[in-house]
Structure formats: C-alpha cells, structure tokens
C-alpha cells in the first residue's frame, strides 16, 4: 500500500521554505526521499531508518516519526535547482517482505 | 562510477506488438529492480532480482510481461503483446546489498514507452 504525500504541489519563490509530508498506514522500517526532474531519473536524496533520526542534504532535511508512521521533508531557503517532483518511498516489513512503495509525488516549483 | 544504463530511451509501438528493454546496473550491485511509472504517479515495482534470482514479482502482469537477469548482471524486460495502458516510463534501479532492506536504490534514466 503506497504512502500518502501532501501537498500535491507547491509554488515557492527563491529563498522561501516548504514542507512535504509522507504518511503511511503501516509501521515503517525506513523512508527514502527522491527528487525527479522532468524527463530524468529519480535522484536519491536521503534515507531515514526507524529511530526518529533526522538527516540533511544541502539545505534539504528530513525527519522520521516512527510512532506516527510519517516523514517530513524540509526545503529551506529554496533555490531554483530545487524544482522537481519529490517522492517518498517507504519500506514496511511484513513477513520479511521488504518492498519500496512510492507516493504519488509532490511537485515543487521554485520561481525567481 | 558509472550509473545505471538503460536502452532504448524512447520507444513507440502499436498495440499488440512486442517490445524489450535492457538494463545494465551499477557494477557490483546485487539487487536489480524494474519499475513502471505512469504519468503523474510514483514508480511501481514490477520485479526485483537478487543476483539472478527473482525475489518479488507479485505486481508483474505475467500474462504479458517477462523479465530475466542473465548471470546476475544485465536484465531485460519484455512486453508481449503490448496494450495501450502499458504506456509509461520503465525505470531500472539497482542497489548494492543482497537484501534490499534500507538499501539505497539508484535509478537509470528510464525508457519512455508509448503504445498507439
């Protein structure tokens, strides 16, 4: 069952901040974040394992709330290069069957 | 380090025709994945290989889709016969470990398929 991402789309001006949420109905082992630009492959940003850790990639950071089964991606002081569609992928172990399920994506547009 | 390679990048076929896609994973990566990404959606796993064995093909439409991974390296995905709803981007990804748990997956550029 795929995770639910919100919002579906967001428009920012350079320098503004945004938060993208990823929620699952299942207990999660890990959350993976990717960014995909139009016509290109998804590019790995970061992975968060259960334990409530927080990670960062440039001015993009993420948190993982294991109890709430959700993760948030924080875009800080956004740059034009941050434009793209952000996907979260979740691993929810069930009978040792680990599979990465992706959300529908959040399209981020950063304008000058 | 070279990334995941895929070919062709684009393919246009008519319904009921067959088509094949090729993927070369990152050298040394044990696990290989094929995903289908329909426009406006996230990637959906079709099949997962560990070395040359199938780990998960539960979402592969086996009446028309087939895949193999020769000698645990390159892989091909075939559709025969194609339907209109198969129009999508087919992404190949690979990860280093022999189990996929918590492993980073690296994606190739994808093959964009249009079925007319």
Coordinates of N, CA and C in Angstrom, one line a residue:
Chain A
X1 N 0.8 -1.2 0.0 CA 0.0 0.0 0.0 C 0.9 1.2 0.0
X2 N 0.6 2.1 -0.9 CA 1.5 3.3 -1.1 C 1.3 4.4 -0.1
X3 N 2.3 5.1 0.3 CA 2.2 6.2 1.3 C 1.5 7.4 0.6
X4 N 0.9 8.2 1.5 CA 0.2 9.4 1.0 C 1.1 10.7 1.2
X5 N 1.3 11.4 0.1 CA 2.1 12.6 0.2 C 1.2 13.8 0.1
X6 N 1.6 14.9 0.9 CA 0.9 16.2 0.8 C 1.9 17.3 1.0
X7 N 1.7 18.4 0.4 CA 0.7 18.7 -0.6 C 1.0 18.0 -2.0
X8 N 0.1 18.1 -2.9 CA 0.3 17.6 -4.2 C 1.3 18.5 -5.0
X9 N 1.2 19.8 -4.8 CA 2.0 20.7 -5.5 C 2.3 21.9 -4.6
X10 N 3.4 22.6 -4.8 CA 3.7 23.8 -4.1 C 4.5 24.7 -5.0
X11 N 4.2 26.0 -4.9 CA 5.0 27.0 -5.7 C 5.7 27.9 -4.7
X12 N 7.0 28.1 -4.9 CA 7.8 28.9 -4.0 C 8.5 30.0 -4.7
X13 N 8.9 31.0 -4.0 CA 9.9 32.0 -4.6 C 11.2 31.6 -4.0
X14 N 12.2 31.9 -4.7 CA 13.6 31.7 -4.2 C 13.7 32.2 -2.8
X15 N 14.3 31.3 -1.9 CA 14.6 31.7 -0.5 C 13.5 31.4 0.4
X16 N 12.3 30.9 -0.1 CA 11.2 30.5 0.8 C 11.4 29.1 1.2
X17 N 10.7 28.7 2.3 CA 10.7 27.4 2.8 C 9.5 26.6 2.5
X18 N 9.6 25.3 2.5 CA 8.4 24.4 2.3 C 8.6 23.1 3.0
X19 N 7.5 22.5 3.3 CA 7.5 21.2 4.0 C 6.6 20.2 3.2
X20 N 7.2 19.0 2.9 CA 6.4 18.0 2.2 C 6.3 16.8 3.2
X21 N 5.0 16.3 3.3 CA 4.7 15.2 4.3 C 4.5 13.9 3.6
X22 N 4.8 12.8 4.3 CA 4.6 11.5 3.7 C 4.1 10.6 4.9
X23 N 2.9 10.1 4.7 CA 2.3 9.3 5.7 C 1.9 7.9 5.3
X24 N 2.1 7.0 6.2 CA 1.7 5.6 5.9 C 0.8 5.0 6.9
X25 N 0.0 4.0 6.5 CA -0.9 3.4 7.4 C -0.2 2.2 8.1
X26 N 1.0 1.9 7.6 CA 1.7 0.7 8.2 C 2.9 1.2 9.0
X27 N 3.3 0.3 9.9 CA 4.6 0.5 10.6 C 5.7 0.5 9.6
X28 N 6.6 1.5 9.7 CA 7.6 1.7 8.7 C 9.0 1.3 9.3
X29 N 9.8 0.7 8.4 CA 11.2 0.4 8.7 C 12.1 1.6 8.2
X30 N 11.8 2.1 7.1 CA 12.6 3.2 6.5 C 11.8 4.1 5.6
X31 N 12.3 5.3 5.4 CA 11.7 6.2 4.4 C 12.8 6.7 3.5
X32 N 12.6 6.7 2.2 CA 13.6 7.1 1.3 C 13.0 8.4 0.5
X33 N 13.8 9.4 0.3 CA 13.3 10.5 -0.4 C 14.1 10.7 -1.7
X34 N 13.4 11.0 -2.8 CA 14.0 11.1 -4.1 C 13.4 12.4 -4.7
X35 N 14.2 13.0 -5.6 CA 13.8 14.1 -6.4 C 13.9 13.8 -7.9
X36 N 12.9 14.1 -8.7 CA 12.9 13.7 -10.1 C 12.5 15.0 -10.9
X37 N 13.4 15.3 -11.8 CA 13.2 16.4 -12.7 C 12.6 15.9 -14.0
X38 N 11.8 16.7 -14.7 CA 11.0 16.3 -15.8 C 11.9 15.5 -16.8
X39 N 11.5 14.3 -17.1 CA 12.2 13.5 -18.2 C 13.5 12.9 -17.7
X40 N 13.8 13.0 -16.4 CA 15.0 12.4 -15.8 C 14.7 11.3 -14.8
X41 N 15.8 10.6 -14.4 CA 15.6 9.6 -13.4 C 15.5 10.2 -12.0
X42 N 14.8 9.5 -11.1 CA 14.7 9.9 -9.7 C 16.1 9.9 -9.2
X43 N 16.5 11.0 -8.4 CA 17.8 11.1 -7.8 C 17.6 10.9 -6.3
X44 N 18.4 10.1 -5.7 CA 18.4 9.8 -4.3 C 18.8 11.0 -3.5
X45 N 18.0 11.4 -2.5 CA 18.3 12.5 -1.6 C 18.8 12.0 -0.2
X46 N 18.0 11.1 0.4 CA 18.4 10.6 1.7 C 17.5 9.5 2.1
X47 N 18.0 8.7 3.1 CA 17.2 7.6 3.6 C 17.2 7.8 5.1
X48 N 16.0 7.5 5.7 CA 15.9 7.6 7.2 C 15.4 6.2 7.7
X49 N 16.2 5.7 8.6 CA 15.8 4.4 9.2 C 15.0 4.6 10.5
X50 N 14.2 3.6 10.9 CA 13.4 3.8 12.1 C 14.3 4.1 13.3
X51 N 13.8 5.0 14.2 CA 14.6 5.5 15.3 C 14.5 7.0 15.4
X52 N 13.6 7.6 14.5 CA 13.3 9.0 14.6 C 14.5 9.9 14.3
X53 N 15.4 9.5 13.4 CA 16.5 10.3 13.1 C 16.2 11.4 12.1
X54 N 17.1 12.3 12.0 CA 16.9 13.4 11.1 C 18.2 13.5 10.3
X55 N 18.0 13.8 9.0 CA 19.2 13.9 8.1 C 19.1 15.1 7.2
X56 N 20.2 15.5 6.6 CA 20.2 16.7 5.8 C 21.0 16.4 4.5
X57 N 20.6 17.2 3.5 CA 21.3 17.2 2.2 C 21.3 18.6 1.7
X58 N 22.4 19.3 1.8 CA 22.5 20.7 1.4 C 21.5 21.4 2.4
X59 N 20.6 22.1 1.9 CA 19.6 22.8 2.7 C 18.3 22.1 2.7
X60 N 18.3 20.8 2.4 CA 17.2 19.9 2.5 C 17.3 18.9 3.6
X61 N 16.4 18.9 4.5 CA 16.5 18.0 5.6 C 15.2 17.2 5.8
X62 N 15.2 16.1 6.6 CA 14.0 15.3 6.7 C 14.0 14.7 8.1
X63 N 12.8 14.5 8.6 CA 12.6 13.8 9.9 C 11.8 12.6 9.7
X64 N 11.8 11.7 10.6 CA 11.0 10.4 10.5 C 10.5 10.2 11.9
X65 N 9.2 10.3 12.0 CA 8.5 10.0 13.3 C 7.9 8.6 13.2
X66 N 8.6 7.6 13.8 CA 8.3 6.2 13.7 C 6.9 5.9 14.3
X67 N 6.6 6.6 15.4 CA 5.3 6.3 16.1 C 4.1 6.8 15.2
X68 N 4.3 7.9 14.5 CA 3.2 8.4 13.7 C 3.3 7.9 12.3
X69 N 4.3 7.1 12.0 CA 4.5 6.5 10.7 C 4.5 7.6 9.6
X70 N 5.2 8.6 9.8 CA 5.3 9.7 8.8 C 6.6 10.3 8.8
X71 N 6.9 10.9 7.7 CA 8.2 11.6 7.5 C 7.9 13.0 6.9
X72 N 8.7 13.9 7.1 CA 8.6 15.2 6.6 C 9.9 15.7 5.9
X73 N 9.8 16.3 4.8 CA 11.0 16.8 4.0 C 10.9 18.3 4.1
X74 N 12.0 18.9 4.5 CA 12.0 20.4 4.7 C 13.0 21.0 3.7
X75 N 12.4 21.9 2.9 CA 13.2 22.6 1.9 C 13.4 24.0 2.5
X76 N 14.7 24.3 2.8 CA 15.0 25.6 3.5 C 15.7 26.5 2.5
X77 N 15.2 27.8 2.5 CA 15.9 28.8 1.6 C 16.0 28.3 0.2
X78 N 14.8 27.9 -0.4 CA 14.8 27.2 -1.6 C 15.6 27.9 -2.8
X79 N 16.1 27.1 -3.6 CA 16.9 27.5 -4.8 C 16.1 27.1 -6.0
X80 N 16.4 27.7 -7.2 CA 15.8 27.3 -8.4 C 16.0 25.8 -8.7
X81 N 17.2 25.3 -8.3 CA 17.5 23.9 -8.6 C 16.7 22.9 -7.8
X82 N 15.9 23.4 -6.8 CA 15.1 22.5 -6.0 C 13.8 22.1 -6.7
X83 N 13.5 22.8 -7.8 CA 12.3 22.5 -8.6 C 12.3 21.0 -9.1
X84 N 11.2 20.4 -9.0 CA 11.1 19.0 -9.4 C 10.0 18.3 -8.6
X85 N 9.8 17.0 -8.9 CA 8.8 16.2 -8.1 C 9.5 15.4 -7.1
X86 N 9.1 15.5 -5.9 CA 9.7 14.8 -4.7 C 8.8 13.6 -4.4
X87 N 9.5 12.5 -4.3 CA 8.8 11.2 -4.0 C 9.3 10.7 -2.7
X88 N 8.4 10.2 -1.8 CA 8.9 9.4 -0.7 C 8.6 7.9 -1.0
X89 N 9.5 7.1 -0.6 CA 9.4 5.7 -0.7 C 9.5 5.0 0.7
X90 N 8.6 4.1 1.0 CA 8.6 3.6 2.3 C 8.8 2.1 2.3
X91 N 9.5 1.6 3.3 CA 9.6 0.1 3.5 C 8.8 -0.2 4.7
X92 N 7.9 -1.2 4.5 CA 7.1 -1.6 5.6 C 7.2 -3.1 5.8
X93 N 8.1 -3.6 6.6 CA 8.3 -5.0 6.7 C 7.1 -5.8 7.1
X94 N 6.8 -6.8 6.3 CA 5.7 -7.7 6.6 C 6.2 -9.1 6.2
X95 N 6.3 -10.0 7.1 CA 6.8 -11.3 6.8 C 8.1 -11.3 6.1
X96 N 9.0 -10.4 6.5 CA 10.3 -10.3 5.9 C 10.2 -9.9 4.4
X97 N 9.1 -9.3 4.0 CA 8.9 -8.9 2.6 C 9.1 -7.4 2.5
X98 N 10.3 -7.0 2.3 CA 10.6 -5.6 2.2 C 10.5 -5.1 0.8
X99 N 9.6 -4.1 0.6 CA 9.4 -3.6 -0.7 C 9.3 -2.1 -0.6
X100 N 9.9 -1.3 -1.5 CA 9.8 0.1 -1.5 C 8.5 0.5 -2.2
X101 N 7.6 1.2 -1.5 CA 6.4 1.7 -2.1 C 6.5 3.2 -2.2
X102 N 6.2 3.8 -3.4 CA 6.4 5.2 -3.6 C 5.0 5.9 -3.5
X103 N 5.1 7.2 -3.0 CA 3.9 8.0 -3.0 C 3.7 8.6 -4.4
X104 N 2.6 9.4 -4.6 CA 2.3 9.9 -5.9 C 3.2 11.1 -6.2
X105 N 3.9 11.7 -5.3 CA 4.8 12.8 -5.5 C 4.2 14.1 -5.2
X106 N 5.2 15.0 -4.9 CA 4.8 16.4 -4.7 C 5.6 17.3 -5.6
X107 N 4.9 18.0 -6.5 CA 5.6 18.9 -7.5 C 6.0 20.2 -6.9
X108 N 7.3 20.5 -6.8 CA 7.8 21.8 -6.3 C 8.3 22.7 -7.4
X109 N 7.7 23.9 -7.5 CA 8.2 24.9 -8.5 C 8.8 26.0 -7.7
X110 N 10.0 26.3 -8.0 CA 10.7 27.5 -7.4 C 10.9 28.6 -8.4
X111 N 10.4 29.7 -8.1 CA 10.4 30.8 -9.1 C 11.4 31.9 -8.6
X112 N 12.0 32.6 -9.6 CA 12.9 33.7 -9.2 C 12.2 34.9 -8.6
Chain B
X1 N 32.1 6.7 -11.0 CA 31.4 5.4 -11.1 C 30.3 5.6 -12.0
X2 N 30.2 4.6 -13.0 CA 29.1 4.7 -14.0 C 27.8 4.4 -13.3
X3 N 26.7 5.0 -13.8 CA 25.4 4.8 -13.2 C 24.7 3.7 -13.9
X4 N 23.4 3.6 -13.6 CA 22.6 2.5 -14.2 C 22.3 2.9 -15.7
X5 N 22.5 2.0 -16.6 CA 22.3 2.3 -18.0 C 21.1 1.6 -18.5
X6 N 20.3 2.3 -19.3 CA 19.1 1.7 -19.9 C 19.0 2.0 -21.4
X7 N 18.5 1.1 -22.2 CA 18.2 1.4 -23.6 C 17.0 0.6 -24.0
X8 N 16.3 1.1 -25.0 CA 16.4 2.4 -25.6 C 15.9 3.5 -24.7
X9 N 16.0 4.7 -25.0 CA 15.5 5.8 -24.2 C 14.0 6.0 -24.5
X10 N 13.7 5.8 -25.7 CA 12.3 6.0 -26.2 C 11.9 4.9 -27.1
X11 N 10.6 4.6 -27.1 CA 10.1 3.5 -28.0 C 8.6 3.8 -28.2
X12 N 8.3 3.7 -29.5 CA 6.9 3.9 -29.9 C 6.5 2.6 -30.6
X13 N 5.4 2.0 -30.2 CA 5.0 0.8 -30.9 C 3.4 0.8 -31.0
X14 N 2.9 -0.1 -31.8 CA 1.4 -0.2 -31.9 C 1.0 -1.3 -30.9
X15 N -0.2 -1.2 -30.5 CA -0.8 -2.2 -29.5 C -0.7 -3.6 -30.2
X16 N -0.5 -4.6 -29.4 CA -0.3 -6.0 -29.8 C 1.1 -6.3 -30.2
X17 N 2.0 -5.3 -30.4 CA 3.4 -5.6 -30.8 C 4.1 -5.9 -29.5
X18 N 5.3 -6.4 -29.7 CA 6.2 -6.7 -28.5 C 7.3 -5.7 -28.5
X19 N 7.9 -5.6 -27.3 CA 9.0 -4.7 -27.0 C 9.9 -5.2 -25.9
X20 N 11.1 -4.8 -26.0 CA 12.1 -5.3 -24.9 C 12.9 -4.1 -24.5
X21 N 13.2 -4.1 -23.2 CA 14.0 -3.0 -22.6 C 15.2 -3.7 -22.0
X22 N 16.3 -3.0 -22.0 CA 17.6 -3.5 -21.4 C 18.1 -2.6 -20.3
X23 N 18.7 -3.3 -19.3 CA 19.3 -2.5 -18.2 C 20.6 -3.1 -17.8
X24 N 21.6 -2.2 -17.5 CA 22.9 -2.6 -17.0 C 23.1 -1.9 -15.7
X25 N 23.0 -2.6 -14.6 CA 23.1 -2.0 -13.3 C 24.5 -1.5 -12.9
X26 N 24.6 -0.8 -11.8 CA 25.9 -0.3 -11.4 C 26.8 -1.6 -11.0
X27 N 28.0 -1.5 -11.5 CA 28.9 -2.7 -11.3 C 29.0 -3.1 -9.8
X28 N 28.7 -4.4 -9.6 CA 28.8 -4.9 -8.2 C 27.5 -4.9 -7.4
X29 N 26.5 -4.3 -8.0 CA 25.2 -4.3 -7.3 C 24.5 -5.6 -7.5
X30 N 24.1 -6.1 -6.3 CA 23.5 -7.5 -6.3 C 22.0 -7.4 -6.7
X31 N 21.3 -6.3 -6.3 CA 19.9 -6.3 -6.5 C 19.5 -5.3 -7.6
X32 N 18.6 -5.8 -8.4 CA 18.1 -5.0 -9.6 C 16.6 -5.0 -9.5
X33 N 16.0 -3.8 -9.9 CA 14.6 -3.6 -9.8 C 14.1 -3.1 -11.2
X34 N 12.9 -3.4 -11.5 CA 12.2 -2.8 -12.7 C 10.9 -2.1 -12.1
X35 N 10.8 -0.9 -12.4 CA 9.6 -0.1 -12.0 C 8.8 0.4 -13.2
X36 N 7.5 0.5 -13.1 CA 6.7 1.2 -14.1 C 6.2 2.5 -13.5
X37 N 6.4 3.6 -14.2 CA 6.0 4.9 -13.7 C 5.0 5.5 -14.8
X38 N 3.8 5.5 -14.4 CA 2.7 6.1 -15.3 C 2.7 7.6 -15.0
X39 N 2.5 8.4 -16.0 CA 2.5 9.8 -15.9 C 1.7 10.3 -14.7
X40 N 2.4 11.1 -13.9 CA 1.7 11.7 -12.7 C 1.7 10.8 -11.5
X41 N 2.3 9.7 -11.6 CA 2.3 8.8 -10.4 C 3.8 8.4 -10.0
X42 N 3.9 7.8 -8.8 CA 5.2 7.4 -8.4 C 5.5 6.0 -9.0
X43 N 6.8 5.7 -9.0 CA 7.2 4.4 -9.6 C 6.5 3.2 -8.8
X44 N 6.1 2.2 -9.6 CA 5.5 1.0 -9.1 C 6.4 -0.2 -9.4
X45 N 6.8 -0.9 -8.3 CA 7.7 -2.1 -8.5 C 7.0 -3.2 -9.4
X46 N 7.7 -3.6 -10.4 CA 7.3 -4.7 -11.2 C 7.9 -6.0 -10.8
X47 N 9.2 -6.0 -10.7 CA 10.0 -7.2 -10.3 C 11.3 -6.8 -9.7
X48 N 11.8 -7.7 -8.8 CA 13.0 -7.4 -8.1 C 13.9 -8.7 -8.2
X49 N 15.1 -8.6 -8.6 CA 16.1 -9.7 -8.6 C 17.2 -9.5 -7.6
X50 N 17.6 -10.6 -7.0 CA 18.8 -10.6 -6.2 C 19.8 -11.5 -6.9
X51 N 20.9 -11.0 -7.4 CA 21.7 -11.7 -8.3 C 20.9 -12.2 -9.5
X52 N 20.8 -13.4 -9.8 CA 19.9 -13.8 -10.9 C 18.6 -14.5 -10.5
X53 N 18.3 -14.4 -9.3 CA 17.0 -15.0 -8.8 C 16.0 -13.9 -8.5
X54 N 14.7 -14.3 -8.8 CA 13.6 -13.4 -8.6 C 13.2 -13.4 -7.1
X55 N 13.1 -12.2 -6.5 CA 12.7 -12.1 -5.1 C 11.3 -11.7 -5.0
X56 N 10.8 -10.8 -5.9 CA 9.4 -10.4 -5.9 C 9.0 -10.0 -7.3
X57 N 7.9 -10.7 -7.7 CA 7.3 -10.4 -9.0 C 5.8 -10.3 -8.8
X58 N 5.3 -10.0 -7.6 CA 3.9 -10.1 -7.3 C 3.1 -9.0 -8.1
X59 N 3.7 -8.0 -8.6 CA 3.0 -6.9 -9.3 C 3.3 -7.0 -10.8
X60 N 3.9 -8.0 -11.3 CA 4.2 -8.1 -12.7 C 3.1 -8.8 -13.4
X61 N 2.5 -8.2 -14.4 CA 1.4 -8.9 -15.2 C 2.0 -10.0 -16.0
X62 N 2.0 -11.2 -15.5 CA 2.8 -12.3 -16.0 C 2.2 -12.8 -17.3
X63 N 1.0 -12.4 -17.6 CA 0.4 -12.9 -18.9 C 1.0 -12.2 -20.1
X64 N 1.7 -11.0 -19.8 CA 2.3 -10.3 -20.9 C 3.7 -9.8 -20.7
X65 N 4.0 -9.7 -19.4 CA 5.4 -9.2 -19.1 C 6.3 -10.3 -18.6
X66 N 7.5 -10.2 -19.0 CA 8.5 -11.2 -18.6 C 9.8 -10.5 -18.4
X67 N 10.6 -11.0 -17.5 CA 11.9 -10.4 -17.2 C 12.9 -11.5 -16.8
X68 N 14.2 -11.2 -17.2 CA 15.2 -12.1 -16.8 C 16.5 -11.3 -16.5
X69 N 17.4 -11.9 -15.7 CA 18.6 -11.2 -15.3 C 19.7 -12.3 -15.6
X70 N 20.4 -12.1 -16.7 CA 21.4 -13.1 -17.1 C 22.7 -12.9 -16.3
X71 N 23.1 -14.1 -15.7 CA 24.4 -14.1 -15.0 C 24.4 -13.1 -13.9
X72 N 23.3 -12.7 -13.4 CA 23.3 -11.8 -12.2 C 23.8 -10.4 -12.5
X73 N 23.8 -10.0 -13.8 CA 24.2 -8.6 -14.2 C 23.1 -7.9 -15.0
X74 N 23.2 -7.9 -16.3 CA 22.2 -7.3 -17.1 C 20.9 -7.9 -17.0
X75 N 19.9 -7.1 -17.3 CA 18.5 -7.6 -17.3 C 17.7 -7.1 -18.5
X76 N 16.7 -7.8 -18.9 CA 15.8 -7.4 -19.9 C 14.4 -7.6 -19.4
X77 N 13.5 -6.6 -19.8 CA 12.1 -6.7 -19.5 C 11.4 -6.7 -20.8
X78 N 10.5 -7.6 -21.0 CA 9.8 -7.7 -22.3 C 8.2 -7.6 -22.0
X79 N 7.6 -7.0 -23.0 CA 6.1 -6.9 -23.0 C 5.7 -7.5 -24.3
X80 N 4.8 -8.5 -24.2 CA 4.2 -9.2 -25.4 C 2.9 -9.8 -25.1
X81 N 1.8 -9.4 -25.7 CA 1.7 -8.2 -26.5 C 1.4 -6.9 -25.7
X82 N 1.8 -5.8 -26.3 CA 1.6 -4.5 -25.5 C 0.2 -4.1 -25.6
X83 N -0.3 -3.4 -24.6 CA -1.6 -2.8 -24.5 C -1.4 -1.2 -24.4
X84 N -2.5 -0.5 -24.7 CA -2.4 0.9 -24.6 C -2.0 1.4 -23.2
X85 N -2.5 0.7 -22.2 CA -2.3 1.1 -20.8 C -0.8 0.8 -20.3
X86 N 0.0 0.2 -21.2 CA 1.4 0.0 -20.9 C 2.2 1.2 -21.1
X87 N 1.6 2.2 -21.7 CA 2.4 3.4 -22.0 C 2.8 4.0 -20.6
X88 N 4.1 4.2 -20.5 CA 4.7 4.6 -19.2 C 6.2 4.7 -19.4
X89 N 6.8 5.2 -18.3 CA 8.3 5.1 -18.3 C 8.7 3.9 -17.5
X90 N 9.6 3.1 -18.0 CA 10.1 1.9 -17.3 C 11.5 2.2 -16.8
X91 N 11.5 2.2 -15.5 CA 12.8 2.6 -14.8 C 13.4 1.3 -14.2
X92 N 14.7 1.3 -14.4 CA 15.5 0.2 -13.8 C 16.4 0.8 -12.7
X93 N 16.5 0.1 -11.6 CA 17.3 0.6 -10.4 C 18.1 -0.5 -9.9
X94 N 19.2 -0.2 -9.2 CA 20.0 -1.2 -8.6 C 20.4 -0.8 -7.2
X95 N 20.7 -1.7 -6.3 CA 21.2 -1.5 -5.0 C 22.3 -2.5 -4.7
X96 N 23.2 -2.1 -3.8 CA 24.4 -2.8 -3.5 C 24.2 -4.2 -2.9
X97 N 23.4 -4.2 -1.8 CA 23.3 -5.3 -0.9 C 22.5 -6.5 -1.5
X98 N 22.7 -7.6 -0.9 CA 21.9 -8.8 -1.3 C 20.5 -8.8 -0.7
X99 N 20.3 -8.0 0.3 CA 18.9 -7.8 0.7 C 18.6 -6.3 0.5
X100 N 17.4 -6.0 0.2 CA 17.0 -4.6 -0.1 C 16.7 -3.8 1.1
X101 N 16.7 -4.3 2.3 CA 16.3 -3.6 3.5 C 17.2 -2.4 3.7
X102 N 16.6 -1.2 3.7 CA 17.3 0.0 4.0 C 18.4 0.4 3.0
X103 N 18.3 -0.3 1.8 CA 19.4 0.0 0.8 C 19.0 1.1 -0.1
X104 N 19.9 1.9 -0.5 CA 19.7 3.0 -1.4 C 19.6 2.4 -2.8
X105 N 18.5 2.8 -3.5 CA 18.4 2.4 -4.9 C 18.8 3.5 -5.8
X106 N 19.5 3.2 -6.8 CA 20.0 4.1 -7.8 C 19.3 3.9 -9.1
X107 N 18.7 4.9 -9.7 CA 17.8 4.7 -10.9 C 18.6 5.0 -12.1
X108 N 18.2 4.4 -13.2 CA 18.6 4.7 -14.5 C 17.7 5.8 -15.1
X109 N 18.0 6.2 -16.4 CA 17.3 7.3 -17.0 C 15.9 6.9 -17.4
X110 N 15.6 5.6 -17.5 CA 14.3 5.1 -17.9 C 14.1 5.0 -19.4
X111 N 13.2 4.2 -19.8 CA 12.7 4.0 -21.2 C 11.3 4.5 -21.3
X112 N 11.0 5.5 -22.1 CA 9.7 6.0 -22.2 C 9.0 5.3 -23.4
X113 N 7.9 4.5 -23.0 CA 7.2 3.7 -24.0 C 5.8 4.3 -24.3
X114 N 5.6 4.5 -25.5 CA 4.3 4.9 -26.0 C 3.6 3.9 -26.9
X115 N 2.5 3.4 -26.5 CA 1.7 2.3 -27.2 C 0.6 3.0 -27.9
X116 N 0.5 2.9 -29.2 CA -0.5 3.5 -30.0 C -1.6 2.5 -30.5

